[in-house]
Amino acid sequence: MTSAPHSVAVVIPVYQGERTLPALLAELAGHVDVGTTPDGHRYQVTEVLLVFDHGPDGSAATLRTMQQTYPWVRPVWLSRNFGQHAATLAGMASAGAEWTVTMDEDGQHDPADVPRMLDVALREQAGVVYGQPTNDPPHGLLRNAASRSTKWLFARVLAAGTDVDTFQSYRLVLGELGRSVAAYAGAGVYLDVALGWVSPRATSCPIRLRTEGDRVSGYTLRRLLSHFWRLVLSSGTRGLRLVSVLGALFGLLGILLAGFLVVARLTEQTPVQGWTSVMVVLLLGTGAILFALGMIAEYVGVAVSMAMGKPLYLIVSDP
């Protein structure tokens, strides 16, 4: 008896996909019929969920057109703009397939990689498979360098032991894991950190990123910084521990400076009097205190938002 094919739902957050979605869905149409992966597993894309995140273009009309064109397309309408991670979680919560694939709307993710990612998941018994680019993302030298630096900092400082180098928006997630994360994740969560809380194993699959065409990226510097800060806050209390370490280092620096001054006085080598060194120490100490208070306030803010019931997203009917 032939077993049923592995069902796959594709979740695409839509912010400004008016020009790119038609071509992407035309590619996904080739995976709607039952196919076979390179390892011989049968699979089928059973639904594509387009999560409308209230972008600046005419994406809403495009979603309605795609729904009429393809019976397997299902729009998911959010009440307002919640951001890419929240939109992705809303789509994962609405998907009912065995596996869920998340990808960007801009066409840089090739749907032909889906069967290979499924093979990796089944071969390695992994709950999450990230697409690991073999080429540099088409975002420009400065943004790519910032992305690599952020991932390095997170992997070695904020969440040591986490395979953060594989974090990508192109991912294959076991359906029940994705639905669980979408149900329990709080406001301000970083999606990949939340997946790491529940997934028994995460791995990666080599992919090649395609160009985004002439579409302008929706990520401004402010959005990227907000993205990074959410990553820091979602990493647990390690950030607060780093603040404690910073305080201890400043205390040690103060002791060393006091010892230096005592030795200098006893050996009659009194350093030159001046306000510059005092101001430097004062500014550094004050800056460290304010930074620590700011980080603590951010953690408190996240906790308050969750306690007040602030939703991560809200699904509504077609506006």
PDB file of N, CA and C in Angstrom, residues 37-82:
ATOM      1  N   THR A  37      10.782  13.640  -4.001  1.00  0.00           N
ATOM      2  CA  THR A  37      12.032  14.302  -3.625  1.00  0.00           C
ATOM      3  C   THR A  37      13.210  13.505  -4.176  1.00  0.00           C
ATOM      4  N   PRO A  38      14.419  14.081  -4.169  1.00  0.00           N
ATOM      5  CA  PRO A  38      15.593  13.331  -4.634  1.00  0.00           C
ATOM      6  C   PRO A  38      15.825  12.027  -3.885  1.00  0.00           C
ATOM      7  N   ASP A  39      15.417  11.950  -2.612  1.00  0.00           N
ATOM      8  CA  ASP A  39      15.569  10.716  -1.831  1.00  0.00           C
ATOM      9  C   ASP A  39      14.407   9.750  -2.018  1.00  0.00           C
ATOM     10  N   GLY A  40      13.434  10.110  -2.858  1.00  0.00           N
ATOM     11  CA  GLY A  40      12.331   9.204  -3.154  1.00  0.00           C
ATOM     12  C   GLY A  40      11.104   9.365  -2.294  1.00  0.00           C
ATOM     13  N   HIS A  41      11.018  10.420  -1.523  1.00  0.00           N
ATOM     14  CA  HIS A  41       9.833  10.657  -0.698  1.00  0.00           C
ATOM     15  C   HIS A  41       8.780  11.409  -1.513  1.00  0.00           C
ATOM     16  N   ARG A  42       7.537  11.015  -1.372  1.00  0.00           N
ATOM     17  CA  ARG A  42       6.452  11.690  -2.060  1.00  0.00           C
ATOM     18  C   ARG A  42       5.984  12.892  -1.235  1.00  0.00           C
ATOM     19  N   TYR A  43       5.733  13.995  -1.911  1.00  0.00           N
ATOM     20  CA  TYR A  43       5.324  15.217  -1.218  1.00  0.00           C
ATOM     21  C   TYR A  43       4.347  15.979  -2.096  1.00  0.00           C
ATOM     22  N   GLN A  44       3.649  16.938  -1.468  1.00  0.00           N
ATOM     23  CA  GLN A  44       2.678  17.751  -2.193  1.00  0.00           C
ATOM     24  C   GLN A  44       2.426  19.045  -1.437  1.00  0.00           C
ATOM     25  N   VAL A  45       2.526  20.163  -2.142  1.00  0.00           N
ATOM     26  CA  VAL A  45       2.139  21.454  -1.563  1.00  0.00           C
ATOM     27  C   VAL A  45       0.616  21.539  -1.608  1.00  0.00           C
ATOM     28  N   THR A  46       0.001  21.510  -0.455  1.00  0.00           N
ATOM     29  CA  THR A  46      -1.461  21.460  -0.382  1.00  0.00           C
ATOM     30  C   THR A  46      -2.098  22.844  -0.257  1.00  0.00           C
ATOM     31  N   GLU A  47      -1.343  23.828   0.235  1.00  0.00           N
ATOM     32  CA  GLU A  47      -1.895  25.171   0.365  1.00  0.00           C
ATOM     33  C   GLU A  47      -0.773  26.188   0.454  1.00  0.00           C
ATOM     34  N   VAL A  48      -1.063  27.381  -0.019  1.00  0.00           N
ATOM     35  CA  VAL A  48      -0.141  28.510   0.104  1.00  0.00           C
ATOM     36  C   VAL A  48      -0.883  29.622   0.823  1.00  0.00           C
ATOM     37  N   LEU A  49      -0.373  30.028   1.973  1.00  0.00           N
ATOM     38  CA  LEU A  49      -1.020  31.061   2.783  1.00  0.00           C
ATOM     39  C   LEU A  49      -0.273  32.372   2.599  1.00  0.00           C
ATOM     40  N   LEU A  50      -0.968  33.360   2.077  1.00  0.00           N
ATOM     41  CA  LEU A  50      -0.412  34.691   1.864  1.00  0.00           C
ATOM     42  C   LEU A  50      -0.901  35.593   2.989  1.00  0.00           C
ATOM     43  N   VAL A  51       0.002  35.984   3.879  1.00  0.00           N
ATOM     44  CA  VAL A  51      -0.369  36.745   5.074  1.00  0.00           C
ATOM     45  C   VAL A  51      -0.187  38.233   4.783  1.00  0.00           C
ATOM     46  N   PHE A  52      -1.283  38.946   4.695  1.00  0.00           N
ATOM     47  CA  PHE A  52      -1.273  40.371   4.348  1.00  0.00           C
ATOM     48  C   PHE A  52      -0.896  41.195   5.573  1.00  0.00           C
ATOM     49  N   ASP A  53       0.251  41.897   5.468  1.00  0.00           N
ATOM     50  CA  ASP A  53       0.775  42.655   6.604  1.00  0.00           C
ATOM     51  C   ASP A  53       0.701  44.168   6.372  1.00  0.00           C
ATOM     52  N   HIS A  54      -0.278  44.593   5.562  1.00  0.00           N
ATOM     53  CA  HIS A  54      -0.579  46.018   5.368  1.00  0.00           C
ATOM     54  C   HIS A  54       0.632  46.806   4.879  1.00  0.00           C
ATOM     55  N   GLY A  55       1.156  46.409   3.722  1.00  0.00           N
ATOM     56  CA  GLY A  55       2.268  47.125   3.121  1.00  0.00           C
ATOM     57  C   GLY A  55       1.810  48.348   2.360  1.00  0.00           C
ATOM     58  N   PRO A  56       2.763  49.083   1.758  1.00  0.00           N
ATOM     59  CA  PRO A  56       2.440  50.352   1.111  1.00  0.00           C
ATOM     60  C   PRO A  56       1.957  50.231  -0.332  1.00  0.00           C
ATOM     61  N   ASP A  57       1.990  49.036  -0.914  1.00  0.00           N
ATOM     62  CA  ASP A  57       1.616  48.904  -2.328  1.00  0.00           C
ATOM     63  C   ASP A  57       0.240  48.254  -2.469  1.00  0.00           C
ATOM     64  N   GLY A  58      -0.065  47.754  -3.659  1.00  0.00           N
ATOM     65  CA  GLY A  58      -1.371  47.149  -3.906  1.00  0.00           C
ATOM     66  C   GLY A  58      -1.399  45.652  -3.699  1.00  0.00           C
ATOM     67  N   SER A  59      -0.726  45.166  -2.663  1.00  0.00           N
ATOM     68  CA  SER A  59      -0.653  43.728  -2.412  1.00  0.00           C
ATOM     69  C   SER A  59      -2.019  43.119  -2.121  1.00  0.00           C
ATOM     70  N   ALA A  60      -2.912  43.873  -1.495  1.00  0.00           N
ATOM     71  CA  ALA A  60      -4.234  43.327  -1.150  1.00  0.00           C
ATOM     72  C   ALA A  60      -4.979  42.879  -2.405  1.00  0.00           C
ATOM     73  N   ALA A  61      -4.961  43.700  -3.436  1.00  0.00           N
ATOM     74  CA  ALA A  61      -5.621  43.329  -4.686  1.00  0.00           C
ATOM     75  C   ALA A  61      -4.947  42.129  -5.327  1.00  0.00           C
ATOM     76  N   THR A  62      -3.619  42.060  -5.214  1.00  0.00           N
ATOM     77  CA  THR A  62      -2.883  40.915  -5.766  1.00  0.00           C
ATOM     78  C   THR A  62      -3.275  39.631  -5.059  1.00  0.00           C
ATOM     79  N   LEU A  63      -3.448  39.695  -3.738  1.00  0.00           N
ATOM     80  CA  LEU A  63      -3.859  38.508  -2.990  1.00  0.00           C
ATOM     81  C   LEU A  63      -5.220  38.009  -3.464  1.00  0.00           C
ATOM     82  N   ARG A  64      -6.147  38.927  -3.689  1.00  0.00           N
ATOM     83  CA  ARG A  64      -7.476  38.516  -4.139  1.00  0.00           C
ATOM     84  C   ARG A  64      -7.412  37.898  -5.535  1.00  0.00           C
ATOM     85  N   THR A  65      -6.570  38.462  -6.392  1.00  0.00           N
ATOM     86  CA  THR A  65      -6.412  37.910  -7.741  1.00  0.00           C
ATOM     87  C   THR A  65      -5.804  36.522  -7.695  1.00  0.00           C
ATOM     88  N   MET A  66      -4.783  36.331  -6.844  1.00  0.00           N
ATOM     89  CA  MET A  66      -4.143  35.028  -6.726  1.00  0.00           C
ATOM     90  C   MET A  66      -5.104  33.986  -6.147  1.00  0.00           C
ATOM     91  N   GLN A  67      -5.975  34.421  -5.245  1.00  0.00           N
ATOM     92  CA  GLN A  67      -6.963  33.502  -4.675  1.00  0.00           C
ATOM     93  C   GLN A  67      -7.947  33.025  -5.735  1.00  0.00           C
ATOM     94  N   GLN A  68      -8.314  33.906  -6.643  1.00  0.00           N
ATOM     95  CA  GLN A  68      -9.228  33.530  -7.718  1.00  0.00           C
ATOM     96  C   GLN A  68      -8.530  32.679  -8.780  1.00  0.00           C
ATOM     97  N   THR A  69      -7.239  32.890  -8.953  1.00  0.00           N
ATOM     98  CA  THR A  69      -6.486  32.161  -9.980  1.00  0.00           C
ATOM     99  C   THR A  69      -6.138  30.755  -9.542  1.00  0.00           C
ATOM    100  N   TYR A  70      -5.730  30.607  -8.284  1.00  0.00           N
ATOM    101  CA  TYR A  70      -5.273  29.311  -7.772  1.00  0.00           C
ATOM    102  C   TYR A  70      -6.168  28.881  -6.610  1.00  0.00           C
ATOM    103  N   PRO A  71      -6.810  27.733  -6.693  1.00  0.00           N
ATOM    104  CA  PRO A  71      -7.687  27.279  -5.602  1.00  0.00           C
ATOM    105  C   PRO A  71      -6.940  26.915  -4.329  1.00  0.00           C
ATOM    106  N   TRP A  72      -5.649  26.690  -4.439  1.00  0.00           N
ATOM    107  CA  TRP A  72      -4.869  26.298  -3.257  1.00  0.00           C
ATOM    108  C   TRP A  72      -4.256  27.504  -2.543  1.00  0.00           C
ATOM    109  N   VAL A  73      -4.555  28.714  -2.989  1.00  0.00           N
ATOM    110  CA  VAL A  73      -4.065  29.931  -2.332  1.00  0.00           C
ATOM    111  C   VAL A  73      -5.097  30.413  -1.323  1.00  0.00           C
ATOM    112  N   ARG A  74      -4.639  30.729  -0.114  1.00  0.00           N
ATOM    113  CA  ARG A  74      -5.545  31.212   0.934  1.00  0.00           C
ATOM    114  C   ARG A  74      -4.959  32.455   1.585  1.00  0.00           C
ATOM    115  N   PRO A  75      -5.557  33.615   1.375  1.00  0.00           N
ATOM    116  CA  PRO A  75      -5.071  34.822   2.056  1.00  0.00           C
ATOM    117  C   PRO A  75      -5.385  34.774   3.550  1.00  0.00           C
ATOM    118  N   VAL A  76      -4.479  35.350   4.331  1.00  0.00           N
ATOM    119  CA  VAL A  76      -4.681  35.527   5.770  1.00  0.00           C
ATOM    120  C   VAL A  76      -4.542  37.027   6.030  1.00  0.00           C
ATOM    121  N   TRP A  77      -5.630  37.629   6.484  1.00  0.00           N
ATOM    122  CA  TRP A  77      -5.667  39.086   6.638  1.00  0.00           C
ATOM    123  C   TRP A  77      -5.393  39.471   8.093  1.00  0.00           C
ATOM    124  N   LEU A  78      -4.399  40.319   8.296  1.00  0.00           N
ATOM    125  CA  LEU A  78      -4.111  40.832   9.628  1.00  0.00           C
ATOM    126  C   LEU A  78      -4.785  42.193   9.811  1.00  0.00           C
ATOM    127  N   SER A  79      -5.071  42.542  11.054  1.00  0.00           N
ATOM    128  CA  SER A  79      -5.804  43.780  11.327  1.00  0.00           C
ATOM    129  C   SER A  79      -4.957  45.023  11.066  1.00  0.00           C
ATOM    130  N   ARG A  80      -3.637  44.899  11.177  1.00  0.00           N
ATOM    131  CA  ARG A  80      -2.713  46.016  10.923  1.00  0.00           C
ATOM    132  C   ARG A  80      -1.334  45.421  10.649  1.00  0.00           C
ATOM    133  N   ASN A  81      -0.357  46.289  10.470  1.00  0.00           N
ATOM    134  CA  ASN A  81       1.019  45.832  10.258  1.00  0.00           C
ATOM    135  C   ASN A  81       1.627  45.381  11.587  1.00  0.00           C
ATOM    136  N   PHE A  82       1.993  44.095  11.643  1.00  0.00           N
ATOM    137  CA  PHE A  82       2.607  43.540  12.848  1.00  0.00           C
ATOM    138  C   PHE A  82       4.072  43.181  12.641  1.00  0.00           C
TER     139      PHE A  82
END
